[in-house]
Short mmCIF file of C-alpha atoms and ligand atoms in Angstrom, two decimals:
data_model
loop_
_atom_site.label_atom_id
_atom_site.label_comp_id
_atom_site.label_asym_id
_atom_site.label_seq_id
_atom_site.Cartn_x
_atom_site.Cartn_y
_atom_site.Cartn_z
CA MET Y 1 52.73 41.58 -65.86
CA GLN Y 2 50.69 38.60 -64.64
CA ILE Y 3 52.08 35.94 -62.33
CA CYS Y 4 50.34 32.63 -61.66
CA ALA Y 5 51.01 30.18 -58.83
CA ARG Y 6 49.51 26.79 -58.07
CA ALA Y 7 49.17 25.12 -54.66
CA HIS Y 8 47.46 22.08 -53.24
CA PRO Y 9 45.58 21.71 -49.96
CA ASN Y 10 47.10 19.61 -47.19
CA ILE Y 11 45.52 17.34 -44.63
CA ALA Y 12 46.92 17.50 -41.10
CA LEU Y 13 47.69 14.19 -39.41
CA ILE Y 14 48.76 15.94 -36.20
CA LYS Y 15 46.28 18.78 -35.91
CA TYR Y 16 46.57 22.52 -35.39
CA TRP Y 17 43.68 23.90 -33.31
CA GLY Y 18 44.39 27.09 -31.42
CA LYS Y 19 46.46 30.25 -31.61
CA SER Y 20 48.74 31.97 -29.14
CA ASP Y 21 48.83 35.31 -30.98
CA LEU Y 22 46.09 36.59 -33.24
CA ALA Y 23 48.06 39.52 -34.70
CA THR Y 24 50.69 37.22 -36.27
CA ASN Y 25 48.41 34.16 -36.50
CA LEU Y 26 50.82 32.18 -34.36
CA PRO Y 27 49.67 28.60 -33.64
CA SER Y 28 49.82 27.45 -30.03
CA ALA Y 29 51.36 24.10 -31.03
CA GLY Y 30 53.06 22.44 -33.99
CA SER Y 31 51.36 20.26 -36.60
CA LEU Y 32 52.16 17.73 -39.32
CA SER Y 33 50.46 17.12 -42.66
CA VAL Y 34 50.44 15.55 -46.09
CA THR Y 35 50.10 17.75 -49.17
CA LEU Y 36 47.61 16.44 -51.75
CA ASP Y 37 47.72 16.32 -55.53
CA THR Y 38 44.66 16.70 -57.84
CA PHE Y 39 42.90 19.37 -55.73
CA THR Y 40 44.36 22.64 -56.91
CA THR Y 41 44.19 26.36 -56.26
CA GLU Y 42 45.47 28.53 -59.09
CA THR Y 43 46.01 32.19 -58.36
CA THR Y 44 46.92 34.95 -60.80
CA VAL Y 45 48.08 38.35 -59.54
CA GLU Y 46 48.89 41.59 -61.29
CA GLU Y 47 49.22 45.25 -60.38
CA ALA Y 48 45.97 47.20 -60.75
CA ALA Y 49 44.36 50.58 -60.07
CA SER Y 50 42.71 49.28 -56.89
CA ASP Y 51 42.59 46.10 -54.81
CA GLN Y 52 40.25 43.45 -56.13
CA LEU Y 53 39.89 39.73 -55.39
CA LEU Y 54 37.92 37.29 -57.48
CA LEU Y 55 37.25 33.90 -55.90
CA ASN Y 56 36.12 31.33 -58.46
CA GLY Y 57 35.16 34.22 -60.76
CA GLU Y 58 33.01 36.08 -58.17
CA PRO Y 59 33.91 39.15 -56.02
CA GLY Y 60 35.66 37.82 -52.88
CA GLY Y 61 33.57 39.69 -50.26
CA GLY Y 62 34.76 38.86 -46.72
CA GLN Y 63 37.64 36.79 -48.11
CA ALA Y 64 38.89 39.86 -49.98
CA ASP Y 65 39.05 41.88 -46.74
CA ARG Y 66 40.92 39.05 -45.05
CA VAL Y 67 43.46 38.75 -47.91
CA PHE Y 68 44.22 42.47 -48.26
CA ARG Y 69 44.47 42.94 -44.47
CA TRP Y 70 46.97 40.07 -44.41
CA LEU Y 71 49.07 41.57 -47.22
CA ASP Y 72 49.05 44.99 -45.54
CA ALA Y 73 50.15 43.48 -42.24
CA CYS Y 74 52.99 41.46 -43.80
CA LEU Y 75 54.39 43.73 -46.52
CA THR Y 76 55.72 47.20 -45.77
CA GLN Y 77 54.77 48.57 -49.16
CA ARG Y 78 52.77 47.17 -52.03
CA PRO Y 79 50.87 48.35 -55.10
CA PRO Y 80 47.12 47.71 -55.40
CA LEU Y 81 46.59 44.18 -56.70
CA HIS Y 82 44.12 42.32 -58.83
CA ILE Y 83 43.92 38.72 -57.59
CA ASP Y 84 42.05 36.00 -59.42
CA THR Y 85 41.97 32.72 -57.49
CA ARG Y 86 40.21 29.51 -58.48
CA ASN Y 87 39.77 26.17 -56.76
CA ASN Y 88 38.94 22.98 -58.64
CA PHE Y 89 37.35 21.61 -55.42
CA PRO Y 90 34.67 22.85 -52.94
CA THR Y 91 35.70 26.10 -51.20
CA ALA Y 92 35.42 26.34 -47.37
CA ALA Y 93 33.88 22.89 -46.91
CA GLY Y 94 36.56 21.43 -44.66
CA LEU Y 95 38.77 20.54 -47.63
CA ALA Y 96 41.46 23.05 -46.70
CA SER Y 97 40.89 25.70 -49.36
CA SER Y 98 42.46 28.38 -47.16
CA ALA Y 99 45.71 26.36 -47.03
CA SER Y 100 46.15 26.12 -50.80
CA GLY Y 101 44.72 29.63 -51.25
CA PHE Y 102 47.18 31.48 -49.03
CA ALA Y 103 50.12 29.30 -50.16
CA ALA Y 104 49.45 30.06 -53.84
CA LEU Y 105 49.02 33.76 -53.05
CA ALA Y 106 52.24 33.95 -51.06
CA VAL Y 107 54.22 32.44 -53.94
CA ALA Y 108 52.51 34.61 -56.57
CA VAL Y 109 52.89 37.90 -54.66
CA ASP Y 110 56.54 37.16 -53.83
CA ALA Y 111 57.27 36.64 -57.54
CA LEU Y 112 55.24 39.63 -58.76
CA LEU Y 113 56.85 42.05 -56.30
CA GLU Y 114 60.29 40.39 -56.71
CA LEU Y 115 60.70 39.97 -52.96
CA GLY Y 116 63.08 37.00 -53.35
CA MET Y 117 61.73 35.10 -50.34
CA SER Y 118 63.16 31.72 -49.33
CA ASP Y 119 60.78 28.76 -48.89
CA ALA Y 120 60.92 29.33 -45.13
CA GLN Y 121 59.99 33.01 -45.53
CA LEU Y 122 57.15 32.04 -47.90
CA SER Y 123 55.95 29.58 -45.29
CA VAL Y 124 55.87 32.31 -42.61
CA LEU Y 125 54.04 34.66 -44.98
CA ALA Y 126 51.46 31.97 -45.84
CA ARG Y 127 51.09 31.05 -42.14
CA ARG Y 128 50.19 34.62 -41.23
CA GLY Y 129 47.31 34.32 -43.70
CA SER Y 130 46.17 30.88 -42.56
CA GLY Y 131 48.04 28.57 -40.19
CA SER Y 132 47.62 25.47 -42.33
CA ALA Y 133 48.85 27.35 -45.44
CA ALA Y 134 52.40 27.37 -44.05
CA ARG Y 135 52.46 23.61 -44.75
CA SER Y 136 51.18 23.83 -48.37
CA ILE Y 137 54.36 25.64 -49.41
CA PHE Y 138 55.96 22.18 -49.30
CA GLY Y 139 54.99 18.82 -50.85
CA GLY Y 140 54.74 15.32 -49.38
CA PHE Y 141 55.00 15.05 -45.58
CA VAL Y 142 55.43 18.40 -43.86
CA ARG Y 143 56.04 19.40 -40.28
CA LEU Y 144 55.39 22.78 -38.69
CA ASP Y 145 57.33 23.47 -35.50
CA LEU Y 146 56.83 26.23 -33.00
CA GLY Y 147 59.80 28.59 -33.05
CA THR Y 148 60.77 31.25 -30.57
CA ASP Y 149 58.72 33.89 -32.43
CA SER Y 150 56.53 34.40 -35.49
CA ASN Y 151 59.41 34.48 -37.98
CA SER Y 152 60.81 31.16 -36.77
CA THR Y 153 57.45 29.34 -36.62
CA VAL Y 154 57.65 27.77 -40.02
CA ALA Y 155 56.93 24.54 -41.86
CA ALA Y 156 59.62 22.27 -43.29
CA PRO Y 157 59.45 19.16 -45.49
CA LEU Y 158 59.99 15.70 -43.95
CA LEU Y 159 59.63 13.39 -47.00
CA ASP Y 160 58.70 13.91 -50.64
CA ALA Y 161 55.46 12.39 -51.94
CA ALA Y 162 57.43 9.79 -53.93
CA GLN Y 163 59.27 8.60 -50.82
CA TRP Y 164 56.04 7.24 -49.28
CA PRO Y 165 53.21 7.56 -51.82
CA LEU Y 166 50.13 7.17 -49.65
CA GLU Y 167 46.64 7.64 -51.06
CA VAL Y 168 43.74 9.61 -49.60
CA VAL Y 169 40.07 8.70 -50.04
CA ILE Y 170 37.78 11.60 -49.16
CA ALA Y 171 34.20 10.89 -48.21
CA VAL Y 172 32.11 14.04 -48.58
CA THR Y 173 29.13 13.73 -46.26
CA GLN Y 174 27.76 17.22 -46.78
CA SER Y 175 28.69 19.80 -49.40
CA GLY Y 176 28.41 23.57 -48.89
CA PRO Y 177 30.31 25.95 -46.62
CA LYS Y 178 31.04 24.98 -43.03
CA GLU Y 179 29.03 26.27 -40.09
CA THR Y 180 31.82 27.88 -38.05
CA SER Y 181 35.15 28.92 -39.60
CA SER Y 182 38.33 27.37 -38.20
CA GLY Y 183 39.59 30.72 -36.92
CA GLU Y 184 36.38 31.46 -35.03
CA GLY Y 185 36.13 27.87 -33.75
CA MET Y 186 39.71 27.86 -32.46
CA GLU Y 187 39.18 31.04 -30.50
CA ARG Y 188 36.01 29.64 -28.96
CA SER Y 189 37.91 26.51 -27.95
CA ARG Y 190 40.81 28.48 -26.48
CA LYS Y 191 38.49 30.66 -24.43
CA THR Y 192 35.94 28.09 -23.29
CA SER Y 193 37.04 24.45 -23.60
CA PRO Y 194 38.17 22.91 -20.29
CA LEU Y 195 40.28 20.50 -22.40
CA TYR Y 196 42.18 23.17 -24.35
CA GLN Y 197 45.31 23.37 -22.18
CA ALA Y 198 45.75 19.59 -22.07
CA TRP Y 199 45.26 19.46 -25.84
CA THR Y 200 48.04 21.93 -26.63
CA GLU Y 201 50.36 20.14 -24.21
CA CYS Y 202 49.94 16.72 -25.85
CA VAL Y 203 50.78 17.84 -29.39
CA ALA Y 204 54.58 17.90 -28.98
CA ALA Y 205 54.74 14.19 -28.06
CA ASP Y 206 52.33 13.26 -30.88
CA LEU Y 207 54.51 15.16 -33.35
CA GLU Y 208 57.57 13.16 -32.33
CA THR Y 209 55.67 9.86 -32.58
CA ALA Y 210 54.35 10.77 -36.04
CA ARG Y 211 57.76 11.95 -37.24
CA ALA Y 212 59.36 8.66 -36.19
CA ALA Y 213 56.55 6.63 -37.80
CA ILE Y 214 57.01 8.50 -41.09
CA GLU Y 215 60.77 8.07 -41.01
CA GLN Y 216 60.33 4.31 -40.52
CA ARG Y 217 57.33 4.06 -42.93
CA ASP Y 218 55.46 2.49 -40.00
CA PHE Y 219 51.84 2.81 -41.16
CA ALA Y 220 50.28 1.24 -38.05
CA ALA Y 221 52.10 3.67 -35.75
CA LEU Y 222 51.16 6.64 -37.95
CA ALA Y 223 47.52 5.45 -37.97
CA ALA Y 224 47.38 5.22 -34.17
CA VAL Y 225 48.82 8.66 -33.44
CA SER Y 226 46.94 10.41 -36.27
CA GLU Y 227 43.59 8.98 -35.22
CA ALA Y 228 44.31 9.99 -31.62
CA SER Y 229 45.18 13.54 -32.71
CA PHE Y 230 42.01 14.15 -34.72
CA LEU Y 231 39.78 12.61 -32.04
CA ALA Y 232 41.43 14.74 -29.35
CA MET Y 233 40.91 17.85 -31.47
CA HIS Y 234 37.24 16.98 -31.90
CA ALA Y 235 36.98 16.41 -28.14
CA VAL Y 236 38.22 20.00 -27.69
CA MET Y 237 35.77 21.24 -30.33
CA ILE Y 238 32.83 19.41 -28.73
CA SER Y 239 33.77 20.58 -25.24
CA SER Y 240 33.86 24.24 -26.30
CA ARG Y 241 30.92 26.31 -25.13
CA PRO Y 242 28.69 26.24 -27.12
CA GLY Y 243 30.02 22.95 -28.51
CA LEU Y 244 31.36 22.78 -32.06
CA LEU Y 245 29.83 19.68 -33.65
CA TYR Y 246 31.52 19.29 -37.02
CA MET Y 247 30.85 15.53 -37.13
CA LYS Y 248 27.64 14.34 -38.76
CA PRO Y 249 26.06 10.89 -38.40
CA ALA Y 250 27.53 9.90 -41.78
CA SER Y 251 31.01 11.02 -40.66
CA LEU Y 252 30.79 8.74 -37.61
CA ALA Y 253 29.54 5.86 -39.75
CA ALA Y 254 32.53 6.28 -42.06
CA ILE Y 255 34.97 6.34 -39.12
CA GLN Y 256 33.46 3.14 -37.67
CA ARG Y 257 33.58 1.42 -41.08
CA VAL Y 258 37.26 2.30 -41.58
CA ARG Y 259 38.08 0.96 -38.10
CA GLU Y 260 36.38 -2.33 -39.06
CA LEU Y 261 38.33 -2.46 -42.33
CA ARG Y 262 41.55 -1.91 -40.40
CA ARG Y 263 40.69 -4.75 -38.02
CA ASP Y 264 40.15 -6.89 -41.14
CA GLY Y 265 43.66 -6.12 -42.30
CA LEU Y 266 43.40 -3.05 -44.54
CA ALA Y 267 45.94 -0.26 -44.09
CA ALA Y 268 43.72 2.79 -43.62
CA PHE Y 269 42.91 5.39 -40.98
CA CYS Y 270 40.64 8.41 -40.75
CA THR Y 271 41.14 12.04 -40.01
CA MET Y 272 38.69 14.96 -39.98
CA ASP Y 273 39.00 18.73 -39.82
CA ALA Y 274 36.58 21.58 -39.12
CA GLY Y 275 33.87 20.06 -41.26
CA PRO Y 276 31.91 16.84 -41.75
CA GLN Y 277 34.11 15.26 -44.48
CA VAL Y 278 36.14 12.17 -43.60
CA LYS Y 279 39.61 11.81 -45.09
CA VAL Y 280 40.95 8.27 -45.14
CA ILE Y 281 44.71 7.87 -45.46
CA CYS Y 282 45.60 4.53 -47.09
CA LEU Y 283 48.49 2.45 -48.32
CA PRO Y 284 47.93 2.26 -52.12
CA GLU Y 285 47.04 -1.46 -52.01
CA SER Y 286 44.14 -0.78 -49.61
CA ALA Y 287 42.63 2.26 -51.35
CA ASP Y 288 40.30 0.39 -53.78
CA ASP Y 289 38.68 -1.62 -50.98
CA VAL Y 290 38.33 1.46 -48.76
CA ALA Y 291 36.69 3.44 -51.57
CA ALA Y 292 34.31 0.56 -52.39
CA ALA Y 293 33.24 0.23 -48.74
CA LEU Y 294 32.66 3.96 -48.26
CA ARG Y 295 30.73 4.27 -51.51
CA GLU Y 296 28.13 1.91 -50.04
CA LEU Y 297 27.55 3.97 -46.89
CA PRO Y 298 24.32 5.96 -46.84
CA GLY Y 299 25.16 9.62 -46.27
CA VAL Y 300 28.37 9.61 -48.29
CA VAL Y 301 27.36 11.95 -51.10
CA GLU Y 302 30.65 12.16 -52.98
CA LEU Y 303 33.93 10.30 -52.99
CA HIS Y 304 37.31 11.63 -54.14
CA ARG Y 305 40.58 9.78 -54.51
CA VAL Y 306 43.82 11.71 -54.48
CA GLY Y 307 47.51 11.08 -54.00
CA LEU Y 308 50.25 13.12 -52.36
CA GLY Y 309 51.56 16.09 -54.28
CA ARG Y 310 54.14 18.82 -54.46
CA GLY Y 311 54.50 22.20 -52.82
CA ALA Y 312 53.31 25.59 -54.11
CA HIS Y 313 55.01 26.68 -57.33
CA LEU Y 314 54.80 29.15 -60.19
CA VAL Y 315 53.12 28.14 -63.44
CA PRO Y 316 52.89 30.05 -66.72
CA ALA Y 317 50.22 32.79 -66.46
C1 DP6 T 1 41.18 21.69 -38.36
O1 DP6 T 1 44.58 26.97 -41.06
O2 DP6 T 1 42.10 27.13 -41.50
O3 DP6 T 1 42.15 22.02 -40.51
O4 DP6 T 1 44.95 29.87 -39.23
O5 DP6 T 1 42.60 30.51 -38.70
O6 DP6 T 1 43.28 30.14 -41.10
P1 DP6 T 1 43.52 29.76 -39.63
O7 DP6 T 1 43.08 28.26 -39.49
P2 DP6 T 1 43.21 27.05 -40.52
O8 DP6 T 1 42.95 25.84 -39.53
C2 DP6 T 1 43.11 24.52 -39.87
C3 DP6 T 1 42.53 23.68 -38.80
C4 DP6 T 1 42.38 22.21 -39.13
C5 DP6 T 1 43.59 21.42 -38.67
C6 DP6 T 1 44.85 21.57 -39.48
O9 DP6 T 1 44.79 21.76 -40.71
O10 DP6 T 1 45.93 21.45 -38.87
#
């Protein structure tokens, strides 16, 4: 029997950067995100003679070890699995392929092995594979709160995509895999950044501000707190030793341009993750002008426009 699941990446507005427990991949603070449409991971699983993972048609290498170690840590008993996972967008380039990847896998494995997990349990399972994947179980606006332990640190939906249909313009400033993985970067920050403690302490207040802004559809308030969160995360990255410089000159140029556009009255703000791409969150009426302005910037090599989408789900194999 083959089971296929589909999931979309998500973009954090209030960022996750740092873990308090490596064994259960427990984040040291909460986070909040929007799930995208258009960018898709599709993962097919079936029982097999031995474990095998194909990533975009090629043997998964280091990713395969990571995936099977995760499954062994989370499931008491499982058969060997053949996993075939494909992304229709660049893998490991700061476009959150691990989020959609682990979310799709969690849903597919749960169905194949008939584990009957709830959405919350799927979110915990996905989180143990990749922290951001906990959020891709759900669509629209999603919040992840710290619980008292691993099993209660779980994402939950805030609003469906249709309840506030924002658009996202993604300026790719450099394609190809990122220099330092998120997991490795976070550990470096936790161990060496003098800003790390202050960073984890400020997330709870930012989460509340963002949650209220979303509830009230207050774009300006969401813009202010989201921009502050990504800049603070990059301050932690840069202040790690040695410093993690994910921003490129073209990323900075895009951020400056979007700030100018906002001063001129457009509803748009930037966020960035552990890579050089700039994601611009827009009200739909501002997205055309934002895309046109970014297309003109030297150093922007590719532009994508996506909307908000739904959570991970099964599709016919
Ligand atoms: C910068 O979820 O990739 O995108 O748990 O080690 O797999 P692991 O980390 P990951 O980190 C995402 C970091 C981020 C911010 C975010 O998505 O919240």
